[in-house]
Coordinates of N, CA and C in Angstrom, one line a residue:
M76 N 86.4 116.0 105.3 CA 86.4 116.3 103.9 C 87.7 116.4 103.4
S77 N 88.0 116.2 102.2 CA 89.2 116.3 101.4 C 90.3 115.5 102.1
L78 N 91.4 116.3 102.5 CA 92.4 115.6 103.1 C 92.1 114.9 104.4
G79 N 91.2 115.3 105.1 CA 90.7 114.6 106.4 C 90.0 113.4 105.8
G80 N 89.4 113.3 104.7 CA 88.8 112.2 104.2 C 89.8 111.1 103.9
N81 N 90.8 111.5 103.4 CA 91.9 110.6 103.1 C 92.5 110.1 104.3
M82 N 92.6 110.8 105.4 CA 93.2 110.3 106.6 C 92.2 109.4 107.2
A83 N 90.9 109.6 107.2 CA 89.9 108.8 107.8 C 89.8 107.4 107.1
M84 N 89.9 107.4 105.8 CA 89.9 106.2 105.0 C 91.2 105.4 105.3
K85 N 92.4 106.1 105.3 CA 93.6 105.5 105.6 C 93.4 104.7 106.9
Y86 N 92.9 105.4 108.0 CA 92.8 104.9 109.4 C 92.0 103.7 109.3
A87 N 90.9 103.7 108.6 CA 89.9 102.7 108.7 C 90.5 101.5 108.0
G88 N 91.4 101.7 107.0 CA 91.9 100.5 106.2 C 93.1 100.1 106.8
E89 N 94.0 100.7 107.6 CA 95.2 100.1 108.2 C 94.9 98.9 109.1
E90 N 95.9 98.2 109.2 CA 95.9 96.9 109.9 C 95.8 97.2 111.4
R91 N 94.7 97.4 111.9 CA 94.6 97.8 113.3 C 93.3 97.4 113.8
V92 N 92.9 97.3 115.1 CA 91.5 97.1 115.7 C 91.0 98.5 116.0
L93 N 89.9 98.7 115.1 CA 89.3 100.1 115.4 C 88.5 100.0 116.7
A94 N 88.4 101.2 117.2 CA 87.6 101.4 118.4 C 86.2 101.1 118.1
P95 N 85.4 100.4 119.0 CA 84.0 100.0 118.7 C 83.1 101.0 118.4
E96 N 83.4 102.2 118.9 CA 82.6 103.3 118.7 C 82.6 103.7 117.2
I97 N 83.7 103.4 116.4 CA 83.7 103.8 115.0 C 82.8 102.7 114.2
K98 N 81.6 103.2 113.7 CA 80.7 102.4 113.0 C 80.8 102.4 111.5
A99 N 81.3 103.7 111.0 CA 81.4 103.9 109.6 C 82.3 105.0 109.3
V100 N 82.6 105.2 108.2 CA 83.5 106.3 107.8 C 82.9 106.9 106.4
I101 N 82.9 108.2 106.4 CA 82.4 109.0 105.2 C 83.4 109.9 104.8
G102 N 83.9 110.0 103.5 CA 84.8 111.0 103.0 C 84.2 111.6 101.8
V103 N 84.4 113.0 101.7 CA 83.9 113.7 100.7 C 85.1 114.4 100.0
S104 N 85.1 114.3 98.6 CA 86.2 114.9 97.8 C 87.5 114.4 98.4
V105 N 87.7 113.1 98.3 CA 88.8 112.5 99.1 C 89.9 112.3 98.0
P106 N 91.1 112.9 98.2 CA 92.3 112.7 97.4 C 93.0 111.3 97.7
C107 N 92.4 110.2 97.3 CA 92.8 108.9 97.6 C 94.3 108.7 97.2
D108 N 94.8 109.4 96.3 CA 96.3 109.3 95.8 C 96.7 110.8 95.9
L109 N 97.6 111.0 97.0 CA 98.0 112.4 97.2 C 98.7 112.9 96.1
H110 N 99.6 112.0 95.6 CA 100.6 112.6 94.5 C 99.6 113.0 93.2
S111 N 98.8 112.2 92.9 CA 97.9 112.5 91.8 C 97.1 113.8 92.1
S112 N 96.6 114.0 93.3 CA 96.0 115.1 93.6 C 96.8 116.5 93.6
L113 N 98.1 116.3 93.9 CA 99.1 117.4 93.9 C 99.4 117.8 92.4
K114 N 99.4 116.8 91.6 CA 99.5 117.2 90.1 C 98.4 118.1 89.6
E115 N 97.3 117.6 90.1 CA 96.0 118.4 89.6 C 96.1 119.8 90.3
L116 N 96.4 119.9 91.5 CA 96.4 121.2 92.1 C 97.5 122.1 91.4
M117 N 98.6 121.4 90.9 CA 99.6 122.4 90.4 C 99.5 122.5 88.9
S118 N 98.3 121.9 88.3 CA 98.1 122.1 86.9 C 97.6 123.6 86.5
T119 N 97.7 123.9 85.3 CA 97.4 125.3 84.9 C 96.0 125.8 85.3
K120 N 95.0 124.8 85.2 CA 93.7 125.1 85.5 C 93.5 125.5 87.0
N121 N 94.4 125.1 87.9 CA 94.3 125.4 89.3 C 95.4 126.4 89.8
Y122 N 96.0 127.0 88.8 CA 97.1 127.8 89.2 C 96.8 128.9 90.3
L123 N 95.8 129.6 89.9 CA 95.4 130.7 90.9 C 95.2 130.2 92.4
Y124 N 94.3 129.0 92.4 CA 93.9 128.4 93.7 C 95.3 128.0 94.3
S125 N 96.2 127.2 93.7 CA 97.3 126.7 94.3 C 98.3 127.8 94.7
K126 N 98.4 128.8 94.1 CA 99.2 129.9 94.5 C 98.6 130.5 95.7
R127 N 97.4 130.7 95.8 CA 96.7 131.3 97.1 C 96.9 130.3 98.2
F128 N 96.6 129.1 97.9 CA 96.8 128.1 99.0 C 98.2 128.0 99.6
K129 N 99.1 128.0 98.7 CA 100.5 127.8 99.1 C 100.8 129.1 100.0
K130 N 100.4 130.3 99.5 CA 100.7 131.5 100.2 C 100.2 131.4 101.7
H131 N 98.9 130.9 101.8 CA 98.3 130.7 103.0 C 99.1 129.8 104.0
L132 N 99.6 128.6 103.3 CA 100.3 127.8 104.1 C 101.7 128.2 104.5
V133 N 102.3 128.9 103.7 CA 103.6 129.5 104.1 C 103.5 130.6 105.1
E134 N 102.4 131.3 105.1 CA 102.3 132.4 106.2 C 102.0 131.6 107.5
K135 N 101.6 130.5 107.6 CA 101.4 129.8 108.9 C 102.8 129.3 109.3
L136 N 103.7 129.3 108.5 CA 105.1 128.7 108.9 C 105.9 129.7 109.7
Y137 N 105.7 130.9 109.5 CA 106.4 132.1 110.2 C 106.5 131.9 111.7
P138 N 105.1 131.8 112.2 CA 105.0 131.7 113.7 C 105.7 130.4 114.2
K139 N 105.5 129.3 113.4 CA 106.1 128.0 113.9 C 107.7 128.2 113.8
Q140 N 108.2 128.9 112.9 CA 109.6 129.0 112.7 C 110.2 129.6 114.0
K141 N 109.4 130.7 114.5 CA 109.9 131.4 115.7 C 110.0 130.4 116.9
I142 N 109.0 129.6 117.0 CA 108.9 128.5 118.1 C 109.8 127.4 118.0
F143 N 110.1 126.9 116.7 CA 111.0 125.8 116.4 C 112.1 126.2 115.5
P144 N 113.0 127.2 115.8 CA 113.9 127.7 114.8 C 115.0 126.6 114.3
D145 N 115.1 125.6 115.1 CA 116.2 124.5 114.8 C 115.4 123.6 113.7
N146 N 114.2 123.6 113.6 CA 113.5 122.6 112.8 C 113.2 123.2 111.3
I147 N 113.0 124.4 111.2 CA 112.7 125.1 109.9 C 113.4 126.5 110.0
S148 N 114.2 126.8 108.9 CA 114.8 128.1 108.9 C 114.1 129.0 108.0
L149 N 114.4 130.3 108.1 CA 113.8 131.4 107.3 C 114.1 131.1 105.9
S150 N 115.3 130.7 105.6 CA 115.8 130.4 104.2 C 115.0 129.2 103.6
D151 N 114.7 128.1 104.5 CA 113.8 127.1 104.1 C 112.4 127.6 103.6
I152 N 111.8 128.6 104.4 CA 110.6 129.0 104.1 C 110.6 129.8 102.8
S153 N 111.7 130.7 102.6 CA 111.6 131.5 101.5 C 111.9 130.7 100.2
S154 N 112.5 129.4 100.2 CA 112.7 128.7 99.1 C 111.3 127.9 98.6
I155 N 110.3 128.1 99.3 CA 109.1 127.3 99.0 C 108.4 128.1 97.9
R156 N 108.3 127.5 96.6 CA 107.8 128.0 95.3 C 106.5 127.4 95.1
T157 N 106.3 126.1 95.4 CA 105.1 125.2 95.0 C 104.7 124.5 96.2
L158 N 103.5 123.9 96.0 CA 102.8 123.0 97.1 C 103.7 121.9 97.4
K159 N 104.3 121.3 96.3 CA 105.3 120.2 96.5 C 106.5 120.7 97.3
D160 N 107.0 121.9 97.2 CA 108.2 122.3 97.9 C 107.7 122.6 99.4
F161 N 106.4 123.0 99.6 CA 105.8 123.0 101.1 C 105.9 121.7 101.6
D162 N 105.5 120.7 100.9 CA 105.6 119.2 101.4 C 106.8 118.7 101.7
D163 N 107.8 119.1 100.7 CA 109.2 118.7 100.9 C 110.0 119.4 102.1
I164 N 109.5 120.6 102.3 CA 110.4 121.4 103.3 C 109.7 121.2 104.7
Y165 N 108.3 121.3 104.7 CA 107.7 121.3 105.9 C 107.0 119.9 106.2
T166 N 105.9 119.5 105.5 CA 105.0 118.5 105.8 C 105.9 117.1 106.1
S167 N 106.6 116.8 105.1 CA 107.4 115.5 105.2 C 108.3 115.6 106.5
R168 N 109.0 116.6 106.6 CA 110.0 116.7 107.8 C 109.2 116.7 109.3
A169 N 108.1 117.5 109.2 CA 107.4 117.5 110.4 C 106.7 116.2 110.9
H170 N 106.6 115.3 110.0 CA 105.9 114.1 110.2 C 106.9 112.7 110.0
G171 N 108.1 113.0 109.9 CA 109.1 111.9 109.8 C 109.3 111.2 108.5
F172 N 108.9 111.9 107.3 CA 109.0 111.3 106.1 C 110.4 111.8 105.3
K173 N 110.9 111.0 104.3 CA 112.0 111.4 103.7 C 111.8 112.8 103.0
N174 N 110.8 112.8 102.1 CA 110.4 114.0 101.3 C 108.9 113.8 101.0
A175 N 108.5 114.7 100.2 CA 107.1 114.9 99.8 C 106.7 113.5 99.2
L176 N 107.5 113.0 98.3 CA 107.0 111.7 97.6 C 106.9 110.6 98.6
D177 N 107.6 110.6 99.5 CA 107.6 109.5 100.5 C 106.3 109.8 101.3
Y178 N 106.1 110.9 101.6 CA 104.8 111.3 102.4 C 103.5 110.8 101.5
Y179 N 103.5 111.2 100.3 CA 102.4 110.9 99.4 C 102.2 109.4 99.3
E180 N 103.2 108.7 99.2 CA 103.2 107.2 98.8 C 102.7 106.6 100.2
K181 N 103.2 106.9 101.4 CA 102.7 106.2 102.5 C 101.5 106.7 103.1
C182 N 100.9 107.8 102.8 CA 99.8 108.4 103.4 C 98.6 108.5 102.6
S183 N 98.7 107.9 101.2 CA 97.5 108.0 100.5 C 96.7 106.8 100.8
C184 N 95.4 107.1 101.0 CA 94.6 106.0 101.5 C 94.2 104.9 100.4
R185 N 94.4 105.1 99.2 CA 94.1 104.1 98.2 C 94.6 102.7 98.5
Q186 N 95.8 102.7 98.8 CA 96.4 101.4 99.1 C 95.7 100.7 100.4
F187 N 95.0 101.4 101.2 CA 94.6 100.8 102.4 C 92.9 100.5 102.2
L188 N 92.5 100.9 101.1 CA 91.0 100.6 100.9 C 90.6 99.3 100.8
P189 N 91.4 98.4 100.2 CA 91.0 97.0 100.1 C 90.8 96.3 101.6
N190 N 91.4 97.0 102.7 CA 91.4 96.4 104.1 C 90.3 96.9 104.9
I191 N 89.6 97.8 104.4 CA 88.5 98.5 105.2 C 87.4 97.4 105.5
K192 N 87.1 97.3 106.8 CA 86.1 96.2 107.4 C 84.8 96.9 107.9
I193 N 84.7 98.2 107.8 CA 83.5 98.9 108.4 C 82.9 99.6 107.1
P194 N 81.5 99.8 107.2 CA 80.9 100.5 106.0 C 81.6 101.9 105.9
S195 N 82.0 102.1 104.6 CA 82.9 103.4 104.2 C 82.4 103.9 103.0
L196 N 82.2 105.2 103.0 CA 81.5 105.9 101.7 C 82.6 106.9 101.3
I197 N 82.9 107.0 100.1 CA 83.6 108.1 99.5 C 82.8 108.7 98.3
I198 N 82.7 110.1 98.5 CA 81.9 110.7 97.5 C 82.8 111.8 96.7
N199 N 83.2 111.5 95.5 CA 84.1 112.2 94.8 C 83.5 112.6 93.5
A200 N 83.2 113.9 93.2 CA 82.6 114.3 92.0 C 83.4 114.2 90.8
K201 N 82.9 113.9 89.7 CA 83.7 113.7 88.4 C 84.4 115.0 88.0
N202 N 83.7 116.1 88.4 CA 84.3 117.5 88.0 C 85.1 118.1 89.0
D203 N 85.6 117.3 90.0 CA 86.5 117.9 91.1 C 87.9 118.1 90.4
S204 N 88.1 119.3 90.3 CA 89.5 119.7 89.6 C 90.7 119.5 90.4
F205 N 90.5 119.0 91.6 CA 91.7 118.9 92.5 C 92.0 117.4 92.5
L206 N 91.2 116.5 91.9 CA 91.4 115.1 92.0 C 91.9 114.5 90.6
G207 N 92.9 113.7 90.7 CA 93.4 113.1 89.4 C 92.7 111.6 89.3
E208 N 92.9 111.0 88.2 CA 92.3 109.7 87.9 C 92.5 108.7 88.9
E209 N 93.6 108.7 89.6 CA 93.9 107.8 90.7 C 93.1 108.1 91.9
C210 N 92.4 109.1 92.0 CA 91.6 109.5 93.3 C 90.2 108.8 93.2
Y211 N 90.0 108.1 92.2 CA 88.6 107.4 92.0 C 88.9 105.9 92.1
P212 N 88.7 105.3 93.2 CA 89.0 104.0 93.5 C 87.8 103.0 93.0
Y213 N 87.5 103.0 91.7 CA 86.5 102.1 91.2 C 86.7 100.6 91.5
N214 N 87.9 100.2 91.3 CA 88.3 98.7 91.5 C 88.2 98.3 92.9
E215 N 88.7 99.2 93.7 CA 88.7 98.8 95.1 C 87.3 98.8 95.8
A216 N 86.4 99.7 95.1 CA 85.0 99.7 95.7 C 84.3 98.4 95.2
E217 N 84.6 98.1 93.9 CA 84.1 96.9 93.3 C 84.4 95.6 94.1
K218 N 85.6 95.6 94.6 CA 86.1 94.2 95.3 C 85.8 94.2 96.8
N219 N 85.6 95.4 97.4 CA 85.4 95.4 98.9 C 84.0 95.7 99.1
P220 N 83.2 94.7 99.7 CA 81.8 95.0 99.9 C 81.6 96.1 101.1
N221 N 82.7 96.5 101.8 CA 82.5 97.6 102.8 C 82.6 98.9 102.2
L222 N 83.2 99.1 101.1 CA 83.5 100.3 100.4 C 82.6 100.8 99.4
Y223 N 81.9 101.9 99.6 CA 80.9 102.4 98.7 C 81.5 103.7 98.1
L224 N 81.5 103.7 96.7 CA 81.9 104.9 96.0 C 80.9 105.6 95.1
R225 N 80.7 106.8 95.5 CA 79.6 107.6 94.7 C 80.4 108.6 93.9
V226 N 80.1 108.7 92.5 CA 80.8 109.6 91.7 C 79.8 110.4 90.9
P227 N 79.2 111.3 91.4 CA 78.3 112.3 90.7 C 78.9 113.1 89.7
E228 N 78.2 113.4 88.6 CA 78.9 114.2 87.6 C 79.3 115.6 88.0
F229 N 78.6 116.3 88.9 CA 79.0 117.6 89.5 C 79.1 117.5 91.0
G230 N 79.7 118.5 91.4 CA 79.9 118.7 92.7 C 81.3 119.4 93.1
G231 N 82.1 119.4 92.1 CA 83.4 120.2 92.2 C 84.1 119.6 93.5
H232 N 84.9 120.4 94.1 CA 85.7 120.1 95.2 C 84.9 120.5 96.4
V233 N 84.2 119.6 97.1 CA 83.4 119.8 98.4 C 82.2 120.8 98.2
G234 N 81.8 120.9 96.9 CA 80.8 121.7 96.4 C 79.3 121.2 96.6
F235 N 78.9 120.3 95.7 CA 77.7 119.7 95.7 C 76.5 120.4 96.1
I236 N 76.5 121.8 95.5 CA 75.4 122.7 95.9 C 74.2 122.0 95.1
A237 N 73.1 122.1 95.8 CA 71.7 121.6 95.2 C 70.6 122.7 95.6
P238 N 69.5 122.5 95.0 CA 68.4 123.3 95.3 C 68.0 123.2 96.7
S239 N 67.3 124.1 97.2 CA 66.9 124.3 98.6 C 67.9 124.0 99.7
N240 N 69.2 124.4 99.5 CA 70.3 124.2 100.4 C 70.4 122.7 100.9
I241 N 70.0 121.8 100.2 CA 70.1 120.4 100.6 C 71.3 119.8 99.6
Y242 N 72.4 119.6 100.1 CA 73.6 119.3 99.4 C 73.5 117.8 99.0
Y243 N 73.9 117.5 97.9 CA 74.0 116.0 97.5 C 74.9 115.2 98.5
S244 N 76.1 115.8 98.8 CA 77.0 115.0 99.7 C 76.2 114.7 101.1
E245 N 75.6 115.8 101.6 CA 74.9 115.7 102.9 C 73.8 114.6 102.8
K246 N 73.1 114.8 101.9 CA 71.9 113.9 101.6 C 72.3 112.4 101.4
T247 N 73.5 112.3 100.6 CA 74.0 110.9 100.4 C 74.5 110.3 101.8
A248 N 75.3 111.2 102.5 CA 75.7 110.7 103.8 C 74.5 110.2 104.7
I249 N 73.7 111.0 104.9 CA 72.5 110.6 105.7 C 71.8 109.5 105.4
K250 N 71.7 109.2 104.0 CA 71.0 108.1 103.6 C 71.8 106.8 103.8
F251 N 73.1 107.0 103.7 CA 74.2 106.0 103.9 C 74.2 105.5 105.4
I252 N 74.1 106.5 106.3 CA 74.1 106.2 107.8 C 72.7 105.5 108.2
Q253 N 71.6 106.1 107.5 CA 70.3 105.5 107.9 C 70.1 104.0 107.4
G254 N 70.9 103.7 106.4 CA 70.9 102.4 105.8 C 71.6 101.5 106.7
M255 N 72.4 101.9 107.7 CA 73.2 101.0 108.6 C 72.5 100.8 109.7
V256 N 71.3 101.6 110.1 CA 70.6 101.5 111.3 C 69.6 100.3 111.2

């Protein structure tokens, strides 16, 4: 789900031979464009969430700093004010990118969606406040017969609450898989 969905779609669309065990890919609330999603996360409507999320991420850096003091300093950690700062200071460096923007550009799955060759489903709700317009790959889904995009009106970010504890995302994923059998 979410960032994991982005990673799965990117993996499926990269120019590589997929393991034969991988028959399909399903992503829920997929930030297909990481920079677009970051802008939404940092918008006023998501201020409290992004502040809490950043705090949680930064707290996880202190134990890492003790183990790898040459890779990240306490002053680096204390300079993190936003989620983008976190990606500039930690995420990008830890994974060999120049900076956060380089990471967002190279790791966003949207650019890889045209290359997907196995059945792949993205479920992104219209009211997902964490996804920007670029996270809804309508054109890619229209042009790639292996890419299915479902955009229900409601569902929020990984919500999709429905009556009787049957979630829209789960029901849709099951139907998708059953249609492949």
